[in-house]
Short mmCIF file of C-alpha atoms in Angstrom, two decimals:
data_model
loop_
_atom_site.label_atom_id
_atom_site.label_comp_id
_atom_site.label_asym_id
_atom_site.label_seq_id
_atom_site.Cartn_x
_atom_site.Cartn_y
_atom_site.Cartn_z
CA UNK A 1 131.18 197.35 59.84
CA UNK A 2 132.46 193.81 59.96
CA UNK A 3 129.82 191.13 60.14
CA UNK A 4 130.76 187.78 61.67
CA UNK A 5 128.77 184.67 60.84
CA UNK A 6 128.01 182.80 64.08
CA UNK A 7 127.82 179.05 63.98
CA UNK A 8 124.84 177.26 65.50
CA UNK A 9 125.33 176.07 69.06
CA UNK A 10 123.37 172.98 68.07
CA UNK A 11 126.54 171.75 66.42
CA UNK A 12 128.01 171.55 69.90
CA UNK A 13 125.06 171.24 72.25
CA UNK A 14 121.93 169.86 70.67
CA UNK A 15 118.89 170.19 72.94
CA UNK A 16 115.79 168.14 72.24
CA UNK A 17 112.58 168.96 74.14
CA UNK A 18 110.04 166.16 74.65
CA UNK A 19 106.71 166.94 76.27
CA UNK A 20 105.21 164.02 78.12
CA UNK A 21 101.67 163.16 77.02
CA UNK A 22 98.82 163.93 79.37
CA UNK A 23 97.89 160.72 81.15
CA UNK A 24 94.36 159.87 82.31
CA UNK A 25 93.54 159.76 86.00
CA UNK A 26 91.97 156.70 87.56
CA UNK A 27 88.15 156.71 87.77
CA UNK A 28 87.03 158.22 91.07
CA UNK A 29 84.13 155.79 91.69
CA UNK A 30 82.07 158.47 93.43
CA UNK A 31 79.33 159.29 90.94
CA UNK A 32 75.88 157.74 91.13
CA UNK A 33 73.40 157.11 88.32
CA UNK A 34 69.64 157.51 88.88
CA UNK A 35 67.48 155.85 86.23
CA UNK A 36 63.83 156.63 85.54
CA UNK A 37 61.15 156.94 82.86
CA UNK A 38 60.73 160.73 82.82
CA UNK A 39 61.12 162.21 79.34
CA UNK A 40 63.32 165.23 80.10
CA UNK A 41 66.36 163.45 78.67
CA UNK A 42 65.80 162.08 75.13
CA UNK A 43 66.61 158.42 74.59
CA UNK A 44 69.03 159.45 71.86
CA UNK A 45 71.09 161.18 74.57
CA UNK A 46 70.27 158.54 77.24
CA UNK A 47 72.22 160.14 80.09
CA UNK A 48 72.96 163.60 81.51
CA UNK A 49 75.25 164.86 84.28
CA UNK A 50 74.25 167.42 86.91
CA UNK A 51 76.11 169.08 89.77
CA UNK A 52 73.01 169.89 91.85
CA UNK A 53 69.23 169.88 91.78
CA UNK A 54 69.44 173.59 90.90
CA UNK A 55 71.37 172.52 87.84
CA UNK A 56 68.56 170.06 87.04
CA UNK A 57 65.88 172.75 87.38
CA UNK A 58 67.79 174.87 84.91
CA UNK A 59 67.83 171.98 82.46
CA UNK A 60 64.12 171.33 82.12
CA UNK A 61 63.26 169.35 85.26
CA UNK A 62 60.14 170.54 87.08
CA UNK A 63 61.09 169.24 90.54
CA UNK A 64 58.29 166.68 90.86
CA UNK A 65 59.74 163.83 88.80
CA UNK A 66 60.87 160.65 90.62
CA UNK A 67 64.43 161.14 89.35
CA UNK A 68 64.51 164.68 90.73
CA UNK A 69 63.14 163.61 94.12
CA UNK A 70 65.72 160.81 94.28
CA UNK A 71 68.45 163.30 93.36
CA UNK A 72 67.27 165.60 96.16
CA UNK A 73 68.01 163.04 98.86
CA UNK A 74 71.14 161.92 96.99
CA UNK A 75 72.62 165.43 97.12
CA UNK A 76 71.38 165.99 100.70
CA UNK A 77 73.86 163.59 102.28
CA UNK A 78 76.90 164.66 104.28
CA UNK A 79 79.47 164.65 102.82
CA UNK A 80 77.53 165.47 99.68
CA UNK A 81 78.42 163.97 96.31
CA UNK A 82 79.58 166.45 93.68
CA UNK A 83 77.78 164.99 90.68
CA UNK A 84 74.89 162.78 89.68
CA UNK A 85 74.03 161.21 86.35
CA UNK A 86 70.39 160.78 85.35
CA UNK A 87 69.58 157.99 82.91
CA UNK A 88 66.50 157.61 80.73
CA UNK A 89 64.46 154.41 80.68
CA UNK A 90 62.37 154.36 77.52
CA UNK A 91 58.93 153.28 78.69
CA UNK A 92 57.43 153.66 75.20
CA UNK A 93 59.28 150.67 73.69
CA UNK A 94 58.81 149.27 76.37
CA UNK A 95 62.30 148.95 77.82
CA UNK A 96 62.98 147.05 81.02
CA UNK A 97 64.88 148.63 83.90
CA UNK A 98 67.77 146.24 83.25
CA UNK A 99 67.92 147.21 79.58
CA UNK A 100 67.95 150.87 80.60
CA UNK A 101 70.86 150.33 83.01
CA UNK A 102 72.78 148.43 80.32
CA UNK A 103 72.12 151.20 77.82
CA UNK A 104 73.33 153.78 80.33
CA UNK A 105 76.52 151.78 80.81
CA UNK A 106 77.03 151.68 77.04
CA UNK A 107 76.52 155.45 76.96
CA UNK A 108 78.99 156.26 79.78
CA UNK A 109 81.58 154.69 82.05
CA UNK A 110 81.49 157.76 84.26
CA UNK A 111 79.18 156.36 86.95
CA UNK A 112 79.78 153.76 89.66
CA UNK A 113 76.62 153.44 91.75
CA UNK A 114 73.18 152.95 90.20
CA UNK A 115 69.65 153.38 91.58
CA UNK A 116 66.44 152.78 89.60
CA UNK A 117 63.30 154.69 90.51
CA UNK A 118 60.26 152.51 91.09
CA UNK A 119 62.08 149.22 90.49
CA UNK A 120 59.91 146.14 91.02
CA UNK A 121 61.30 143.01 92.65
CA UNK A 122 61.85 141.40 89.25
CA UNK A 123 63.81 144.48 88.13
CA UNK A 124 65.91 144.41 91.28
CA UNK A 125 66.83 140.76 90.82
CA UNK A 126 67.72 141.25 87.16
CA UNK A 127 69.87 144.32 87.82
CA UNK A 128 71.58 142.69 90.80
CA UNK A 129 72.53 139.72 88.62
CA UNK A 130 73.88 142.02 85.88
CA UNK A 131 75.82 144.26 88.25
CA UNK A 132 77.53 141.30 89.91
CA UNK A 133 79.71 140.69 86.84
CA UNK A 134 79.42 143.98 84.95
CA UNK A 135 82.53 145.77 83.74
CA UNK A 136 83.62 148.31 84.70
CA UNK A 137 82.79 147.52 88.33
CA UNK A 138 79.39 148.75 89.47
CA UNK A 139 77.39 148.92 92.71
CA UNK A 140 73.58 148.66 92.83
CA UNK A 141 71.40 150.43 95.41
CA UNK A 142 67.72 149.71 95.91
CA UNK A 143 64.97 150.08 98.49
CA UNK A 144 61.97 147.94 99.34
CA UNK A 145 58.86 148.24 101.48
CA UNK A 146 57.97 144.53 101.21
CA UNK A 147 56.41 143.58 104.57
CA UNK A 148 57.78 140.05 104.20
CA UNK A 149 61.29 141.45 104.70
CA UNK A 150 60.47 142.90 108.12
CA UNK A 151 58.29 139.98 109.18
CA UNK A 152 61.01 137.47 108.35
CA UNK A 153 58.97 135.46 105.89
CA UNK A 154 59.92 134.22 102.43
CA UNK A 155 59.92 134.76 99.56
CA UNK A 156 61.17 138.34 99.67
CA UNK A 157 63.63 140.34 97.59
CA UNK A 158 66.34 140.56 100.25
CA UNK A 159 66.30 136.82 100.88
CA UNK A 160 66.55 136.22 97.13
CA UNK A 161 69.63 138.42 96.76
CA UNK A 162 71.16 136.96 99.90
CA UNK A 163 70.63 133.45 98.55
CA UNK A 164 72.35 134.43 95.30
CA UNK A 165 75.31 135.77 97.35
CA UNK A 166 75.41 139.06 95.47
CA UNK A 167 78.27 141.21 96.75
CA UNK A 168 77.43 144.33 94.71
CA UNK A 169 73.84 145.01 95.75
CA UNK A 170 72.92 147.19 98.74
CA UNK A 171 69.29 147.11 99.85
CA UNK A 172 67.49 149.39 102.31
CA UNK A 173 64.16 148.45 103.88
CA UNK A 174 61.75 151.32 104.49
CA UNK A 175 58.02 151.12 104.99
CA UNK A 176 57.51 154.82 104.29
CA UNK A 177 60.51 156.36 102.50
CA UNK A 178 60.46 155.96 98.73
CA UNK A 179 64.07 156.97 97.96
CA UNK A 180 66.10 155.64 100.88
CA UNK A 181 68.24 153.63 98.45
CA UNK A 182 69.13 156.83 96.60
CA UNK A 183 70.04 158.43 99.93
CA UNK A 184 72.36 155.51 100.74
CA UNK A 185 73.98 155.86 97.31
CA UNK A 186 74.50 159.58 97.90
CA UNK A 187 76.14 158.85 101.26
CA UNK A 188 78.50 156.29 99.75
CA UNK A 189 79.42 158.43 96.73
CA UNK A 190 79.88 161.58 98.80
CA UNK A 191 82.03 159.82 101.40
CA UNK A 192 84.44 158.40 98.81
CA UNK A 193 86.66 161.48 98.58
CA UNK A 194 90.06 159.78 98.43
CA UNK A 195 91.42 162.26 100.99
CA UNK A 196 93.71 161.38 103.89
CA UNK A 197 91.90 159.46 106.65
CA UNK A 198 88.66 159.57 104.66
CA UNK A 199 87.93 155.82 104.72
CA UNK A 200 84.40 155.22 105.98
CA UNK A 201 81.82 152.57 106.73
CA UNK A 202 78.09 152.82 106.10
CA UNK A 203 77.27 151.58 109.60
CA UNK A 204 75.69 154.04 112.06
CA UNK A 205 75.47 156.92 109.60
CA UNK A 206 72.62 159.41 109.20
CA UNK A 207 70.55 159.53 106.04
CA UNK A 208 69.68 163.19 105.62
CA UNK A 209 66.13 163.77 104.39
CA UNK A 210 65.00 160.26 105.33
CA UNK A 211 62.67 159.52 108.23
CA UNK A 212 63.74 156.52 110.35
CA UNK A 213 61.44 153.51 110.41
CA UNK A 214 59.64 152.71 113.66
CA UNK A 215 60.37 148.99 113.99
CA UNK A 216 60.43 146.36 116.69
CA UNK A 217 63.70 144.72 117.65
CA UNK A 218 62.52 141.50 115.99
CA UNK A 219 61.74 143.32 112.74
CA UNK A 220 65.20 144.93 112.70
CA UNK A 221 66.81 141.56 113.37
CA UNK A 222 64.80 140.04 110.53
CA UNK A 223 65.99 142.70 108.09
CA UNK A 224 69.61 142.37 109.19
CA UNK A 225 69.26 138.60 108.97
CA UNK A 226 68.72 138.97 105.21
CA UNK A 227 71.90 141.10 105.06
CA UNK A 228 69.56 144.02 104.45
CA UNK A 229 69.93 147.53 105.80
CA UNK A 230 67.50 149.76 107.66
CA UNK A 231 67.39 153.31 108.95
CA UNK A 232 65.87 153.30 112.43
CA UNK A 233 66.16 154.67 115.96
CA UNK A 234 68.53 153.31 118.61
CA UNK A 235 68.80 154.29 122.26
CA UNK A 236 67.81 157.78 123.27
CA UNK A 237 67.31 159.24 119.80
CA UNK A 238 70.13 157.90 117.62
CA UNK A 239 68.89 157.75 114.01
CA UNK A 240 71.21 155.20 112.42
CA UNK A 241 71.70 153.24 109.23
CA UNK A 242 72.50 149.62 110.08
CA UNK A 243 74.47 147.58 109.21
CA UNK A 244 76.07 148.75 105.97
CA UNK A 245 76.22 145.34 104.27
CA UNK A 246 75.85 144.06 100.74
CA UNK A 247 73.43 141.19 100.06
CA UNK A 248 76.13 138.58 100.74
CA UNK A 249 77.11 140.21 104.04
CA UNK A 250 80.27 141.97 102.83
CA UNK A 251 80.64 145.53 104.19
CA UNK A 252 79.98 148.07 101.44
CA UNK A 253 83.19 149.97 102.15
CA UNK A 254 85.28 146.83 101.58
CA UNK A 255 83.77 146.30 98.13
CA UNK A 256 84.12 149.95 97.19
CA UNK A 257 87.71 150.41 98.34
CA UNK A 258 88.87 147.16 96.73
CA UNK A 259 87.37 148.49 93.49
CA UNK A 260 89.24 151.77 94.03
CA UNK A 261 92.49 149.90 94.68
CA UNK A 262 91.98 147.76 91.57
CA UNK A 263 91.33 150.64 89.17
CA UNK A 264 94.09 152.75 90.70
CA UNK A 265 96.65 149.96 90.24
CA UNK A 266 95.45 149.28 86.72
CA UNK A 267 95.64 152.96 85.76
CA UNK A 268 99.04 153.51 87.40
CA UNK A 269 100.64 150.53 85.65
CA UNK A 270 99.07 151.47 82.32
CA UNK A 271 100.35 155.04 82.66
CA UNK A 272 103.82 153.70 83.43
CA UNK A 273 103.76 151.60 80.25
CA UNK A 274 102.50 154.53 78.16
CA UNK A 275 104.87 157.19 79.52
CA UNK A 276 108.14 155.22 79.40
CA UNK A 277 110.05 154.71 76.12
CA UNK A 278 110.41 151.11 77.26
CA UNK A 279 110.27 149.12 80.46
CA UNK A 280 112.78 146.30 80.01
CA UNK A 281 111.77 142.71 80.62
CA UNK A 282 114.26 142.38 83.43
CA UNK A 283 114.00 142.10 87.18
CA UNK A 284 114.72 145.82 87.42
CA UNK A 285 111.95 146.52 84.91
CA UNK A 286 109.51 144.50 87.01
CA UNK A 287 110.68 146.48 90.05
CA UNK A 288 109.67 149.65 88.19
CA UNK A 289 106.10 148.35 87.98
CA UNK A 290 106.20 147.24 91.61
CA UNK A 291 107.27 150.74 92.67
CA UNK A 292 104.36 152.25 90.76
CA UNK A 293 101.96 149.87 92.52
CA UNK A 294 103.57 150.77 95.85
CA UNK A 295 102.61 154.42 95.36
CA UNK A 296 98.97 153.36 94.95
CA UNK A 297 99.13 151.20 98.07
CA UNK A 298 100.66 154.08 100.03
CA UNK A 299 97.66 156.18 99.03
CA UNK A 300 95.32 153.43 100.28
CA UNK A 301 97.17 153.48 103.61
CA UNK A 302 96.85 157.27 103.77
CA UNK A 303 93.14 157.02 103.05
CA UNK A 304 92.75 154.54 105.91
CA UNK A 305 91.72 151.48 103.91
CA UNK A 306 94.99 149.59 104.48
CA UNK A 307 97.00 149.43 107.71
CA UNK A 308 99.96 147.48 109.15
CA UNK A 309 99.08 144.08 110.52
CA UNK A 310 99.64 140.35 110.38
CA UNK A 311 99.30 138.50 107.09
CA UNK A 312 96.68 135.78 107.52
CA UNK A 313 96.60 134.72 103.89
CA UNK A 314 98.34 131.77 102.22
CA UNK A 315 102.05 131.41 101.49
CA UNK A 316 102.95 133.67 98.56
CA UNK A 317 106.57 133.43 97.41
CA UNK A 318 108.58 134.59 100.45
CA UNK A 319 105.54 135.89 102.39
CA UNK A 320 104.40 133.39 105.02
CA UNK A 321 101.23 133.30 107.15
CA UNK A 322 101.82 135.19 110.38
CA UNK A 323 104.33 137.60 108.82
CA UNK A 324 104.01 141.26 109.77
CA UNK A 325 103.07 143.65 106.98
CA UNK A 326 104.71 146.71 108.49
CA UNK A 327 103.54 149.01 105.69
CA UNK A 328 100.07 147.52 105.37
CA UNK A 329 101.05 145.74 102.18
CA UNK A 330 103.84 143.82 100.49
CA UNK A 331 104.47 143.53 96.77
CA UNK A 332 106.28 140.50 95.40
CA UNK A 333 107.05 139.19 91.93
CA UNK A 334 108.41 136.09 90.26
CA UNK A 335 111.87 136.35 88.72
CA UNK A 336 112.13 136.99 84.98
CA UNK A 337 114.21 133.82 84.77
CA UNK A 338 111.06 131.79 85.53
CA UNK A 339 109.38 132.89 82.29
CA UNK A 340 109.01 130.52 79.39
CA UNK A 341 110.41 131.40 75.97
CA UNK A 342 106.87 131.96 74.71
CA UNK A 343 106.15 134.42 77.56
CA UNK A 344 109.38 136.26 76.79
CA UNK A 345 108.46 136.51 73.11
CA UNK A 346 105.02 137.84 74.11
CA UNK A 347 106.80 140.39 76.35
CA UNK A 348 104.76 139.29 79.33
CA UNK A 349 105.94 140.32 82.79
CA UNK A 350 106.16 137.65 85.47
CA UNK A 351 103.25 137.56 87.97
CA UNK A 352 103.19 140.41 90.50
CA UNK A 353 101.47 139.80 93.83
CA UNK A 354 100.01 142.69 95.83
CA UNK A 355 99.36 141.43 99.36
CA UNK A 356 97.37 143.91 101.42
CA UNK A 357 96.11 144.11 105.00
CA UNK A 358 92.75 145.82 105.41
CA UNK A 359 92.41 148.29 108.26
CA UNK A 360 88.92 146.97 108.96
CA UNK A 361 86.54 148.81 111.27
CA UNK A 362 85.09 148.54 114.78
CA UNK A 363 81.31 148.29 114.64
CA UNK A 364 80.59 146.39 117.87
CA UNK A 365 82.13 146.49 121.33
CA UNK A 366 81.90 144.44 124.52
CA UNK A 367 82.75 146.49 127.60
CA UNK A 368 83.04 145.11 131.11
CA UNK A 369 82.79 147.52 134.04
CA UNK A 370 84.35 146.22 137.24
CA UNK A 371 83.20 147.99 140.40
CA UNK A 372 84.90 147.90 143.77
CA UNK A 373 83.13 149.33 146.83
#
């Protein structure tokens, strides 16, 4: 039998297979942290993640601890959040609530909202100040039964946070419910699904497992005047959370979705830099980054956070006040030719501007009924 030696096809067609690395997804910003002094979680571990209160019971919780009771109302909301993190405050040191929150942040970046069981006014002020500038972005939820809040007298914790113009602290007044802040956190985390048309506001929502406060109109107005929130009864039996504002008056959903947009853009651009062999420092290379950002903005439009509308911001490159943002956003960039030699040597892209139009929300209406006999 004649044997023929075959030559390798690689001499003619050389195939190289490259497998792209797995790239991280953007943080979802829909997990809350509940901090307390119970000793189920050792301080050496500091933090634990659970998917339900049943999961907690199977991990050593008895069901009577403040953290467990807060997690009960957290998971009771609709839509329900999928996870909660429980953080340990070491009361034997003693450790302040702020120090515990900071230690939990050092232990994990996996949570976005934070609620502290049994926080005193001094704790609330300290945590609100920390959260305002903390990185990664964080949102603080608390509750108070201080009668000065409802009576409209100062000093009170809500007036203090309002005066400091904190945009990352969400307070709920309740004379009877101990964990209404945890319920509000559960509602916000559970509602942030990222699905199409899932954008939400906190206004006029139900807090499952929370009894509404029986308040006078003046008391409600006093609470809302501090940019506080309250769960009470309207009309013929509507149990509603009003008004869904942070301490500085900004709607919670606006803060949350701007955080989502920020981390999504940051992650998308970083993944583009990591996955490409090189993005050239040219106008076409900058366009590559702009296209990546455009995908993120399209997702924000699909969610319902952004929508087409008129640009009311300042002049930015070719975008003028009064221009129509037909897509809900416009992305612009300086030309590479405007870079200095030092910027070119540092391989720094020219500034990219992401101009967005928020969809906003209707929370009040004036209706005139004209009758002809």
